Tab-separated table of C-alpha atoms in Angstrom:
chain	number	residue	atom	x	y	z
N	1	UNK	CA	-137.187	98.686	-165.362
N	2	UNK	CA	-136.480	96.439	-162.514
N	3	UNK	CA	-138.299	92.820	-162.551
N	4	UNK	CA	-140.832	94.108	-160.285
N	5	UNK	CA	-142.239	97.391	-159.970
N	6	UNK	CA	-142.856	98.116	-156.313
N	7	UNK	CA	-144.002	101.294	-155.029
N	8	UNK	CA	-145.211	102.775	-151.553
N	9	UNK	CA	-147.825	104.838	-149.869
N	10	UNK	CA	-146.260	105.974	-146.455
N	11	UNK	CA	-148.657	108.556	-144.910
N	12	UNK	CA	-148.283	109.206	-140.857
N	13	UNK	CA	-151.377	109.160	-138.938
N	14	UNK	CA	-151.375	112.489	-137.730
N	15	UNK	CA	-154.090	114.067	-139.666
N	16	UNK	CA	-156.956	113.309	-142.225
N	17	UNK	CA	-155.404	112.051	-145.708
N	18	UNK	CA	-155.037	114.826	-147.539
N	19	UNK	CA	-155.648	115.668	-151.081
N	20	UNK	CA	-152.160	115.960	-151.939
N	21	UNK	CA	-151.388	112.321	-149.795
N	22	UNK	CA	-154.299	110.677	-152.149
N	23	UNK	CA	-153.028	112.142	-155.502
N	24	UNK	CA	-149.237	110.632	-154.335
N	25	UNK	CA	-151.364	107.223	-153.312
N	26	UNK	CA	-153.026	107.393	-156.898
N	27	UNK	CA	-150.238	107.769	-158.946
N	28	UNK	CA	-148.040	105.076	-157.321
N	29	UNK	CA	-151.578	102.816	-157.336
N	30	UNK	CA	-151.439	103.699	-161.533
N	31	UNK	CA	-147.518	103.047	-161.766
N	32	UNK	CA	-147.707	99.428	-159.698
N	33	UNK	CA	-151.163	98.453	-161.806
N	34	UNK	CA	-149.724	99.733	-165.165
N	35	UNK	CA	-146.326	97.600	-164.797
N	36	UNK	CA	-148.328	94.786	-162.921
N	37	UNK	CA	-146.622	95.717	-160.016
N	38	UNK	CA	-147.705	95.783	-156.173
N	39	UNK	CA	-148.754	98.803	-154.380
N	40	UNK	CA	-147.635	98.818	-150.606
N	41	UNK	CA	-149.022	101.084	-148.179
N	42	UNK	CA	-146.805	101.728	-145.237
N	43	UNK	CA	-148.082	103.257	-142.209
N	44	UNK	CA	-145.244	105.554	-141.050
N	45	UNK	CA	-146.211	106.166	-137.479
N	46	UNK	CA	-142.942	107.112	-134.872
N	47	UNK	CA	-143.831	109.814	-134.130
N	48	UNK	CA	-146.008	108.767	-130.987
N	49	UNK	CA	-147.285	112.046	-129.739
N	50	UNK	CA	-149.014	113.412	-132.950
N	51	UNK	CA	-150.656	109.726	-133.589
N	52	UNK	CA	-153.930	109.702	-133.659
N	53	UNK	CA	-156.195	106.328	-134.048
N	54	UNK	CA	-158.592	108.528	-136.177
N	55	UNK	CA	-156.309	109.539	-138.307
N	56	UNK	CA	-154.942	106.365	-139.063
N	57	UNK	CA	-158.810	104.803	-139.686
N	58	UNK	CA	-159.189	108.486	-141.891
N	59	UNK	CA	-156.295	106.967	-143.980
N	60	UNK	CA	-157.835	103.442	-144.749
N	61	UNK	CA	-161.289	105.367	-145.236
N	62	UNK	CA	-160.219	107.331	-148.185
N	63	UNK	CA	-158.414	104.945	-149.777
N	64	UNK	CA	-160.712	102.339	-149.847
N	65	UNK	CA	-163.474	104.689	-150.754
N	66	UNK	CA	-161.094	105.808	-153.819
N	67	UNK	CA	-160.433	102.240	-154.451
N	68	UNK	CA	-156.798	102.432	-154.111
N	69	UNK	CA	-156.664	99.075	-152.808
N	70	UNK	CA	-153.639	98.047	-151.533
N	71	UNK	CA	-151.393	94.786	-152.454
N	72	UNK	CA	-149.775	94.728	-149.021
N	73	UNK	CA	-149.891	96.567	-145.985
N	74	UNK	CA	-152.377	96.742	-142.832
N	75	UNK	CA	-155.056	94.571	-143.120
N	76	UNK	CA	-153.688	92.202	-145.948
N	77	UNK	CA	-150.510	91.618	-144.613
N	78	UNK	CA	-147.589	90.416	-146.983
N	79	UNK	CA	-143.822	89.297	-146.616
N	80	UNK	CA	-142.242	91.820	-145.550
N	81	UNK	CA	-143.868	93.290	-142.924
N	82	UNK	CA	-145.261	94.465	-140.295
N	83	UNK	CA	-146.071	97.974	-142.066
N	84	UNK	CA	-146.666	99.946	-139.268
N	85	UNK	CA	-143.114	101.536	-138.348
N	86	UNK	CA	-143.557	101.449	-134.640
N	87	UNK	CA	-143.882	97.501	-134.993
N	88	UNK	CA	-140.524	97.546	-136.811
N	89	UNK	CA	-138.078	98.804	-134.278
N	90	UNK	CA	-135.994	96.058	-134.009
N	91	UNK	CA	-135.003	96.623	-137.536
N	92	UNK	CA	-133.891	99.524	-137.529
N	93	UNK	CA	-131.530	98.733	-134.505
N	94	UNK	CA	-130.017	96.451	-137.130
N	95	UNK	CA	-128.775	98.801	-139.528
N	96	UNK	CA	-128.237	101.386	-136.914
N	97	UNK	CA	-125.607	98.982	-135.703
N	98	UNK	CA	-124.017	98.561	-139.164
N	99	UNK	CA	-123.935	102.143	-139.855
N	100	UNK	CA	-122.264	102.031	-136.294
N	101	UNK	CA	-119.666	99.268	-136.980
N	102	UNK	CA	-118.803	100.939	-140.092
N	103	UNK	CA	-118.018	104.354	-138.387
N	104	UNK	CA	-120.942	106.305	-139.791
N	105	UNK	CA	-122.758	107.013	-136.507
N	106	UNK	CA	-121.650	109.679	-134.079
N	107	UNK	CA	-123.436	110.477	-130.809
N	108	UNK	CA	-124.346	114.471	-129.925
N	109	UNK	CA	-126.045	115.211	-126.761
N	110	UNK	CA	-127.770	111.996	-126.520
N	111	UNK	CA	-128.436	111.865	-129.924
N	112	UNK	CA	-127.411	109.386	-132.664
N	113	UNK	CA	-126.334	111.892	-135.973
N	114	UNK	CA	-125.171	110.481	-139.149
N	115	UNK	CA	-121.569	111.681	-140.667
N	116	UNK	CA	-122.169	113.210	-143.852
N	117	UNK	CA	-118.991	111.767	-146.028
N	118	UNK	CA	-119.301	115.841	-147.387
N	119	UNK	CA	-119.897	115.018	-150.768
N	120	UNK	CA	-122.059	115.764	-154.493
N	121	UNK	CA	-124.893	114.013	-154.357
N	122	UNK	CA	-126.066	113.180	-158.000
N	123	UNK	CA	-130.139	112.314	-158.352
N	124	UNK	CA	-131.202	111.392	-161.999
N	125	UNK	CA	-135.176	112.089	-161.120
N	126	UNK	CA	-137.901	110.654	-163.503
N	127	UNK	CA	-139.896	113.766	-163.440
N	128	UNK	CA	-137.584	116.517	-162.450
N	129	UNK	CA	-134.394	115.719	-164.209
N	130	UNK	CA	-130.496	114.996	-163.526
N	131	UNK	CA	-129.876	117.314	-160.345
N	132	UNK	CA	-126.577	117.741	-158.575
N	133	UNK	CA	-127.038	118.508	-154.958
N	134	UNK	CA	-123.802	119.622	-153.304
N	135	UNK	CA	-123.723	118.664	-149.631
N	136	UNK	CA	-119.765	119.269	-148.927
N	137	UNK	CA	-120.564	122.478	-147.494
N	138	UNK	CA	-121.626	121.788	-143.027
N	139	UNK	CA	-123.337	124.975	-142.928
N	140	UNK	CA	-126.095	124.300	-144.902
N	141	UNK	CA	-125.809	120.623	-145.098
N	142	UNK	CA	-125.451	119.507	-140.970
N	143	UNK	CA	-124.866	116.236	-139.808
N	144	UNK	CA	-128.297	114.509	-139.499
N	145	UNK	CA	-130.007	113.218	-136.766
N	146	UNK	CA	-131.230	109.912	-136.885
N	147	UNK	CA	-132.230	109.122	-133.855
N	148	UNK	CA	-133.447	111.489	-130.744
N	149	UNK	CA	-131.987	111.473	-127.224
N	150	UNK	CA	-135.352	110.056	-126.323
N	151	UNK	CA	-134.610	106.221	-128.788
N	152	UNK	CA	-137.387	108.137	-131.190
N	153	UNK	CA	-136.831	107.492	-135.007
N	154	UNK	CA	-135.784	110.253	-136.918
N	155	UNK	CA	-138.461	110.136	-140.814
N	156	UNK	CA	-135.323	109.921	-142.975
N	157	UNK	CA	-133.315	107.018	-141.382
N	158	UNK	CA	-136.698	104.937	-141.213
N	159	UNK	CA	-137.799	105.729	-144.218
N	160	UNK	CA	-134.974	104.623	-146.594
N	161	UNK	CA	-134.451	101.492	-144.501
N	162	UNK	CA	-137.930	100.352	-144.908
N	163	UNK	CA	-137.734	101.001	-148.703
N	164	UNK	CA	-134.203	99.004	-148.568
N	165	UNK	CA	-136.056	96.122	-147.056
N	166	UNK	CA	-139.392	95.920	-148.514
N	167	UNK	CA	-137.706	96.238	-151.865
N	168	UNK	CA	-138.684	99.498	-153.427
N	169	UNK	CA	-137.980	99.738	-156.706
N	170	UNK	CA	-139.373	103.342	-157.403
N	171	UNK	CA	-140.541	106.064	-155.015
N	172	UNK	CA	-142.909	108.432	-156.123
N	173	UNK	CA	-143.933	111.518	-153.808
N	174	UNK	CA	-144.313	115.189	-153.586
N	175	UNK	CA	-141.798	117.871	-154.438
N	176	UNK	CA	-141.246	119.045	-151.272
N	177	UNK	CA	-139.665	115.715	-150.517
N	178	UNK	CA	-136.738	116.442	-153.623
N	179	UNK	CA	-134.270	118.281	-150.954
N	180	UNK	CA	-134.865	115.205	-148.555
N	181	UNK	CA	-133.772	112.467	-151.188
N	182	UNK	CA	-129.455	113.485	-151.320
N	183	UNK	CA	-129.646	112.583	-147.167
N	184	UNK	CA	-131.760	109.253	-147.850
N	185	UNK	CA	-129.214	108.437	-150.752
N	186	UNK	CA	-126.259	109.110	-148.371
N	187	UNK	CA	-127.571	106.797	-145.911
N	188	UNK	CA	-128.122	104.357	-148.919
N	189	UNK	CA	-124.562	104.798	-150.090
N	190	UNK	CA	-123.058	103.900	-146.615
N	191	UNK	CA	-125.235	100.824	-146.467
N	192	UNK	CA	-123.814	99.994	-149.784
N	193	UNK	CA	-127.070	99.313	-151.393
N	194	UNK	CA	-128.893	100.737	-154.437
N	195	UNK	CA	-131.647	103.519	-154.309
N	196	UNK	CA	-134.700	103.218	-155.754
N	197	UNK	CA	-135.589	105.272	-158.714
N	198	UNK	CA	-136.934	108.650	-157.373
N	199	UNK	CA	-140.033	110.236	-159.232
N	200	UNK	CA	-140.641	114.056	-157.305
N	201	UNK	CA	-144.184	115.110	-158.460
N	202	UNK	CA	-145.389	118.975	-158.892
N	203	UNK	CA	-147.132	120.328	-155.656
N	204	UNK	CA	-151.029	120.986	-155.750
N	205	UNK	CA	-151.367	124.771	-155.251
N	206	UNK	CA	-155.222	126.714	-154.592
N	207	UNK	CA	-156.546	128.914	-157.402
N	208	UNK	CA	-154.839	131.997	-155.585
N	209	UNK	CA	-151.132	129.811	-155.798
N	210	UNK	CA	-150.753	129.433	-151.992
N	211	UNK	CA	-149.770	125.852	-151.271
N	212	UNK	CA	-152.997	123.988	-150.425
N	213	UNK	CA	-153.043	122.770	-146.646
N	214	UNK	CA	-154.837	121.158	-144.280
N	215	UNK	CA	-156.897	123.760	-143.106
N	216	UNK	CA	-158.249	124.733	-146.328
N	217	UNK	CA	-161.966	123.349	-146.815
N	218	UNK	CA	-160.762	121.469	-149.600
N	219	UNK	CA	-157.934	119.863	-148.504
N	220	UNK	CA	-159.281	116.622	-147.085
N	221	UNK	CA	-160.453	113.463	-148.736
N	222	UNK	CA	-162.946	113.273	-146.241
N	223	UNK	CA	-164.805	116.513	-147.108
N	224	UNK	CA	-165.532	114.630	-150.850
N	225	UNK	CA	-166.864	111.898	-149.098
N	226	UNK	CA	-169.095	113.898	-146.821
N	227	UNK	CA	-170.317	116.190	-149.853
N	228	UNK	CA	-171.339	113.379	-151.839
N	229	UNK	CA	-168.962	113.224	-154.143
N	230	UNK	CA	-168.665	110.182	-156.778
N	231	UNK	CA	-164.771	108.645	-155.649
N	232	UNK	CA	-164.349	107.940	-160.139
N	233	UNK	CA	-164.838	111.216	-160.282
N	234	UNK	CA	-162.010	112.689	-157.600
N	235	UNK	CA	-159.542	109.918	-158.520
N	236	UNK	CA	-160.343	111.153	-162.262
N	237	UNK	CA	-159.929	114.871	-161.520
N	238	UNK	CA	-156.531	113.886	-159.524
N	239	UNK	CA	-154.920	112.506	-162.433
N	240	UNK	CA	-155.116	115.452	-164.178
N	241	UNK	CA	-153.316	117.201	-161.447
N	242	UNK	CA	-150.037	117.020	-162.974
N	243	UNK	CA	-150.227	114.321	-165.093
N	244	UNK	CA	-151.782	114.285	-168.815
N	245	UNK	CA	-153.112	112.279	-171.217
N	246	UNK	CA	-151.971	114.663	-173.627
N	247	UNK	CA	-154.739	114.493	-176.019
N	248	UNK	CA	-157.165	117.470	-173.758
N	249	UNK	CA	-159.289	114.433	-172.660
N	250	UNK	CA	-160.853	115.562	-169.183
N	251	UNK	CA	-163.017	112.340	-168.736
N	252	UNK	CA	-161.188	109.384	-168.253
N	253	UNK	CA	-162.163	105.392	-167.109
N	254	UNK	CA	-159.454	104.166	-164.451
N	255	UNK	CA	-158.771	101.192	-166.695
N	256	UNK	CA	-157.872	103.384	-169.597
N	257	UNK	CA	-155.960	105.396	-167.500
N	258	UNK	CA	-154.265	102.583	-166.170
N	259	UNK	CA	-153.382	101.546	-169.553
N	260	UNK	CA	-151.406	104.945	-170.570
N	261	UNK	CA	-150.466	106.393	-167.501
N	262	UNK	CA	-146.272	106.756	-167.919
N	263	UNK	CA	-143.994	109.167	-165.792
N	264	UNK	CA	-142.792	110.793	-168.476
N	265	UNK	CA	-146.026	112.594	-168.795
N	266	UNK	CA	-146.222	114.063	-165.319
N	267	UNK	CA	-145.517	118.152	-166.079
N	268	UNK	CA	-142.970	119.941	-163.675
N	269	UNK	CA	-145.056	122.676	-162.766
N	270	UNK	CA	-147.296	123.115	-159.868
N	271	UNK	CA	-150.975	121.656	-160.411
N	272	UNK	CA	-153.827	123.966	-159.663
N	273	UNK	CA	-156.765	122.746	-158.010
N	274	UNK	CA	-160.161	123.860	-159.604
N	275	UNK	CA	-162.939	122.803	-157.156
N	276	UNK	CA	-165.704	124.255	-159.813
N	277	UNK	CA	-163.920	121.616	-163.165
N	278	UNK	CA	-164.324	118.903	-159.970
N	279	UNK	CA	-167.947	119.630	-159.684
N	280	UNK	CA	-168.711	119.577	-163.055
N	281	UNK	CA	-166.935	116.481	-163.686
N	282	UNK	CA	-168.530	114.708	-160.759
N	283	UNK	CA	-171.749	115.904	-162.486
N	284	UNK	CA	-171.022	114.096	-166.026
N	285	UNK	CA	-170.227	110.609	-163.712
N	286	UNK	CA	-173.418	111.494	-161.746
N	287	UNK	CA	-175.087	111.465	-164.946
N	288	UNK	CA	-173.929	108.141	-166.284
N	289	UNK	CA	-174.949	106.199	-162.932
N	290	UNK	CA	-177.498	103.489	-163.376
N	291	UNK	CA	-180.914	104.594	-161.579
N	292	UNK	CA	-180.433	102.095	-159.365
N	293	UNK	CA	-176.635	103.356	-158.335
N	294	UNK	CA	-178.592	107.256	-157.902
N	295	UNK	CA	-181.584	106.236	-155.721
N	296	UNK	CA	-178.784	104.674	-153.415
N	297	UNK	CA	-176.432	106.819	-153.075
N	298	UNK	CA	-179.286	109.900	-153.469
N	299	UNK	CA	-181.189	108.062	-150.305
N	300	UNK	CA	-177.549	108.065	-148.197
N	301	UNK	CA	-177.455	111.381	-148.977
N	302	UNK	CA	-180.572	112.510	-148.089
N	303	UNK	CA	-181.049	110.422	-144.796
N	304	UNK	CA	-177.202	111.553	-144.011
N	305	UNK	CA	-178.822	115.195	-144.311
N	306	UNK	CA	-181.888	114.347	-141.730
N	307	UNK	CA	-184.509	113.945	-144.636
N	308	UNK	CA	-187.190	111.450	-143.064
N	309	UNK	CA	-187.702	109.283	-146.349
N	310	UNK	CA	-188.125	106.208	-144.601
N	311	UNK	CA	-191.421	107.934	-143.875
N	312	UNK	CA	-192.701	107.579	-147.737
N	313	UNK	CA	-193.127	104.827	-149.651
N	314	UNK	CA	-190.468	102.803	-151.626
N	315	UNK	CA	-192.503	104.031	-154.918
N	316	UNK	CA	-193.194	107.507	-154.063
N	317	UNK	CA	-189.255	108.104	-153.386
N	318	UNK	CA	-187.975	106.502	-156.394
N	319	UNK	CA	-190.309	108.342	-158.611
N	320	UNK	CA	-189.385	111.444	-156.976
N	321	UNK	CA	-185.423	110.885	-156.881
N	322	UNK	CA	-185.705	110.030	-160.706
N	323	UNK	CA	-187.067	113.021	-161.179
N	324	UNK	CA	-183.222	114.724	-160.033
N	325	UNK	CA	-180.829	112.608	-161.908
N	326	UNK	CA	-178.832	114.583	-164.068
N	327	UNK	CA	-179.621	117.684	-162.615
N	328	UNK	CA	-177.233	117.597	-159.867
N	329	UNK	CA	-173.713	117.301	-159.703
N	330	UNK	CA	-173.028	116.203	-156.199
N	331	UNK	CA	-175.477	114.280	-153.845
N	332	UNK	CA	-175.352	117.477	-150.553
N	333	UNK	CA	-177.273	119.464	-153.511
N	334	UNK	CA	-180.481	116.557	-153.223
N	335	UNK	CA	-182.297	117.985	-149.849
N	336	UNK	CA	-182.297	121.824	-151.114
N	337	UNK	CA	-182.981	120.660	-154.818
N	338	UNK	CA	-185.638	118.262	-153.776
N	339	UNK	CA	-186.489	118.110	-150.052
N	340	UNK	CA	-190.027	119.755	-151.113
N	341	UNK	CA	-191.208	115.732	-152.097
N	342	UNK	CA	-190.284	114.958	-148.371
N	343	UNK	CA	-192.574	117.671	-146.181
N	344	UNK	CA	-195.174	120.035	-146.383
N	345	UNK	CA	-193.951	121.912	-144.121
N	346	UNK	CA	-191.449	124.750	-146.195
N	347	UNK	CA	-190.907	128.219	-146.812
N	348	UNK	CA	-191.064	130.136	-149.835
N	349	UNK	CA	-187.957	131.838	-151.579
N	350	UNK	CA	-188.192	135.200	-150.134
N	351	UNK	CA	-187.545	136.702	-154.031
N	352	UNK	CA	-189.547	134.305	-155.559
N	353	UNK	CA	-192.589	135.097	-153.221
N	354	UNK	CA	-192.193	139.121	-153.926
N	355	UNK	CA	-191.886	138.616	-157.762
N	356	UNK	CA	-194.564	135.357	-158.207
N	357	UNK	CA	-196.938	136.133	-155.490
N	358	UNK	CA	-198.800	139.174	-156.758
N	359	UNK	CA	-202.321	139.956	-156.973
N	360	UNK	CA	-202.494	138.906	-160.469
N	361	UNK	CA	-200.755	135.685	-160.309
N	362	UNK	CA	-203.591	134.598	-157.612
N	363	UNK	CA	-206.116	134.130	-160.359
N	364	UNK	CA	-203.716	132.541	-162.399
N	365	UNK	CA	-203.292	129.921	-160.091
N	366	UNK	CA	-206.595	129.663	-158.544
N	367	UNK	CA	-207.428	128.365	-162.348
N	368	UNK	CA	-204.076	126.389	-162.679
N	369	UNK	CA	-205.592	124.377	-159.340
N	370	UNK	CA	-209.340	123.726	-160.974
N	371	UNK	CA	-207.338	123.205	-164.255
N	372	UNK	CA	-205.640	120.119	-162.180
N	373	UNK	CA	-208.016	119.001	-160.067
N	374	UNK	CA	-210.515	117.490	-163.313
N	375	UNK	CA	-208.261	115.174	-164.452
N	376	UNK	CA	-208.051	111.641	-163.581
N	377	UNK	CA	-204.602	109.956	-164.574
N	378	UNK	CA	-202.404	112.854	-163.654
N	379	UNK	CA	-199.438	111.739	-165.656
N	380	UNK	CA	-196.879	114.616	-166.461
N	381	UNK	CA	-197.986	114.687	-170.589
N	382	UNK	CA	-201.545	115.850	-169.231
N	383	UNK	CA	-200.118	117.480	-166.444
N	384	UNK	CA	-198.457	119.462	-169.108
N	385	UNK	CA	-201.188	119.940	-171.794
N	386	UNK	CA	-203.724	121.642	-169.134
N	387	UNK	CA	-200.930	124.369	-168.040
N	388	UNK	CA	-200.638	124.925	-172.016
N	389	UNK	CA	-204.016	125.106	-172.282
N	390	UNK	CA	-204.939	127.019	-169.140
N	391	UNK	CA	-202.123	130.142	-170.268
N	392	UNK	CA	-204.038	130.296	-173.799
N	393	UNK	CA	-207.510	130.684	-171.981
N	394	UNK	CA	-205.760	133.185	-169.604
N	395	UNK	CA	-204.206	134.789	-172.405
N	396	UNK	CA	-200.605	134.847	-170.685
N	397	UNK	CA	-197.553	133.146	-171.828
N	398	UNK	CA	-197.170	129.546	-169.796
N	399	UNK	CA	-194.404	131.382	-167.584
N	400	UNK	CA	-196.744	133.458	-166.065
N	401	UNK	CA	-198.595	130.196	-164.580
N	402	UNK	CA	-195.665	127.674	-164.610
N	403	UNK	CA	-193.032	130.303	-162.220
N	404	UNK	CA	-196.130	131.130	-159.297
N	405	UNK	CA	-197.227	126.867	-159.768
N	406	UNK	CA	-193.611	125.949	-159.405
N	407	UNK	CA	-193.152	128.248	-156.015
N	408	UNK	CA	-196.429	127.067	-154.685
N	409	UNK	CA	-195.718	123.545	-154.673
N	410	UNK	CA	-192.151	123.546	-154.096
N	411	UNK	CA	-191.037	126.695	-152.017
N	412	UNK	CA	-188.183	127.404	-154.505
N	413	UNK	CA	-188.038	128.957	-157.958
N	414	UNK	CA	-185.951	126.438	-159.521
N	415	UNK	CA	-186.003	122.166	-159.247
N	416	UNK	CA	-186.807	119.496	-160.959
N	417	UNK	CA	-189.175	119.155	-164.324
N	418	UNK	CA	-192.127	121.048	-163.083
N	419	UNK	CA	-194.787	118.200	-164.800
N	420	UNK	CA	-192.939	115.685	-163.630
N	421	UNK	CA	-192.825	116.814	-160.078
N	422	UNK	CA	-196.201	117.152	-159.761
N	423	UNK	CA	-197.017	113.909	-161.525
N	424	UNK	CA	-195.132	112.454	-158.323
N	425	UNK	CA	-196.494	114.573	-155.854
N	426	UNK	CA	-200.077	113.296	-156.784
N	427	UNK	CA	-203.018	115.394	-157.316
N	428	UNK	CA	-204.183	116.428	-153.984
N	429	UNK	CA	-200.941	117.133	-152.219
N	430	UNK	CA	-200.432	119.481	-155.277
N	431	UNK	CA	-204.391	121.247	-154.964
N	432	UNK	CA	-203.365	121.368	-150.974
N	433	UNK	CA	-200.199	123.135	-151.784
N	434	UNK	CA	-201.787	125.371	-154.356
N	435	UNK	CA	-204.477	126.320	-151.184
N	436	UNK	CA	-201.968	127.038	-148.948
N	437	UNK	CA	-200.074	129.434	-151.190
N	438	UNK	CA	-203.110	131.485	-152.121
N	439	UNK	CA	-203.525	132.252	-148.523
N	440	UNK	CA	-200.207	133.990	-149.024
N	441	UNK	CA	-202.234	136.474	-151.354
């Protein structure tokens, strides 16, 4: 192990940070913070026409909202910047030139091409092995370009000179990098230097194994964000996307993870992406926030979704939100599992309405309302006790009251605990929402 782990995020701005991009980010975040190392993000933007100042702010966005922070890089600075390629140019004509002087360099139609010296390129990878990649052969190993007729930067001449410089001592990125690394190790080789250690990790494949891109719902960070997604919970799902504890633990805390996280345990095949295990286990973090963590995020979520709630009272929306922790797993679920607390003004769930609102049912809840209205504190123990005791006089079983009650009040068949929710909703907006379902009869 060198004396300083140092490891790099080096995304291009030229579309939303994907998935796969914040699982790479992630594990070389884990590597530098397991080894007390530093995590450098580098922004690798030459390629001017597919740039995009949204992308790049999409980029910061999901990292910081993972927590990945960075040690250096935009925004923090550090020694051996600036970390935005274009700002670096005059670097690379540097080692152009010695790759030049040294007779490396030949020009091809206006462009700059490197001379392969037609060689076996040996890699020893930490996750996929000792592999011998045989590049003697021109036909399917051409000269590469390195720079375009236009003075544009070619990825792979940019790249390994900014890991030369800024001291890389492991790079860490997806598989479909492995048949780059024997060109970035030539041009390391004629520069005389030493390569980093090279880590290739498995690719992140949809349930269906097609390669997961950018146009699949999925695929961006910012669709978590947007959904209401807890960021503990994706960074904790993307560990397990090719890495393992190997004990079956599913629910991990960052700082243990920190603690054991080791190459040597990141599997060779492909990692499957399983968006229903991600909504479950953003469920079991939803259900250990503190109330006061819920009602803020819940309220974001909610106002993001064009729920007035600044229109009740402080009280009223607590009580109500309360009454939805640990039923959800993601916050986008809040306005259809509990927008009923937030207007008067809803439908009724067409199948709910043909199975609960039948002639019989309208006595059942005519008595359900006078049941209600005689009480004084309203709490959801008494709440309870008169439905109990209201079935009995009926004769029914408490479903038969509780289902058409639950409908009338709320609009949908299922929701939060029924006694509780109409503890919260108070006892005349419930005997005004019992009214206006009977007219329904």
């Amino acid at each position: 192990m060198p004396s300083e782990v140092r490891v790099r995020f080096a995304p291009s701005p030229t579309g939303y940070l994907h998935i796969g991009g914040a699982r790479t980010a992630l594990f070389n975040w884990l590597f530098a913070r397991h080894h007390g190392g530093k995590f450098v993000l580098r922004i690798e933007d030459t390629d001017m026409k597919r740039n995009t100042e949204e992308a790049m702010a999409a980029i910061y966005e999901g990292l910081e909202w993972l927590g990945l922070n960075w040690d250096e890089g935009p925004h923090v600075g550090g020694e051996f910047g600036p970390y935005l390629q274009s700002e670096r140019t005059e670097l690379y004509e540097r080692y152009l030139k010695k790759l030049q002087d040294a007779g490396h360099i030949f020009e091809d139609q206006g462009a700059l091409r490197f001379r392969s010296p037609r060689e076996h390129v040996i890699l020893e990878d930490a996750v996929c092995g000792r592999i011998d990649f045989d590049l003697s052969n021109p036909a399917t190993h051409p000269d590469m370009t390195i720079r375009r007729p236009d003075g544009s930067w070619i990825f792979h001449f940019v790249n390994v000179i900014d890991d030369l410089e800024m001291k890389i001592s492991h790079v860490i990125r997806g598989e479909d990098h492995l048949s780059n690394t024997p060109k970035h190790m030539e041009i390391i080789r004629a520069l005389g230097a030493t390569p980093p250690q090279y880590a290739h990790i498995p690719l992140i494949l949809n349930r269906d194994g097609t390669k997961m891109s950018k146009r699949d719902a999925g695929a961006r960070v910012e669709y978590y964000i947007r959904r209401g997604y807890l960021p503990a919970a994706l960074r904790n799902y993307l560990c397990l996307l090719g890495w393992s504890p190997k004990d079956n633990r599913e629910k991990l805390d960052i700082n243990e993870i920190i603690r054991i996280f080791d190459l040597k345990n990141i599997g060779r095949s492909s990692a499957t992406f399983d968006p229903d295990k991600l909504h479950w286990l953003n469920g079991e973090y939803a259900r250990e926030l503190s109330d006061e963590e819920f009602n803020g995020l819940a309220v974001s979520a909610l106002k993001l979704s064009g729920v007035k709630v600044d229109d009740y009272q402080e009280q009223y929306v607590r009580a109500a939100l309360q009454t939805c922790k640990g039923k959800i797993n993601t916050f986008d679920e809040l306005p259809a599992y509990c927008g009923f607390y937030f207007t008067d003004d809803f439908g009724y769930n067409p199948e709910g309405a043909a199975k609960h609102f039948i002639p019989e049912n309208k006595p059942r809840l005519e008595a359900v309302r006078d049941a209600l209205s005689s009480f004084e504190k309203f709490d959801a123990a008494e709440i309870e006790a008169a439905l109990k005791t209201t079935a009995a006089k009926l004769g029914v079983k408490l479903g038969a009251i509780v289902h058409p009650t639950r409908l009338a009040v709320t609009g949908s068949n299922v929701g939060p605990s029924l006694y509780h929710l109409l503890q919260v909703l108070g006892k005349e907006k419930v005997r005004e929402r019992i009214d206006r379902a009977l007219g329904m009869f």
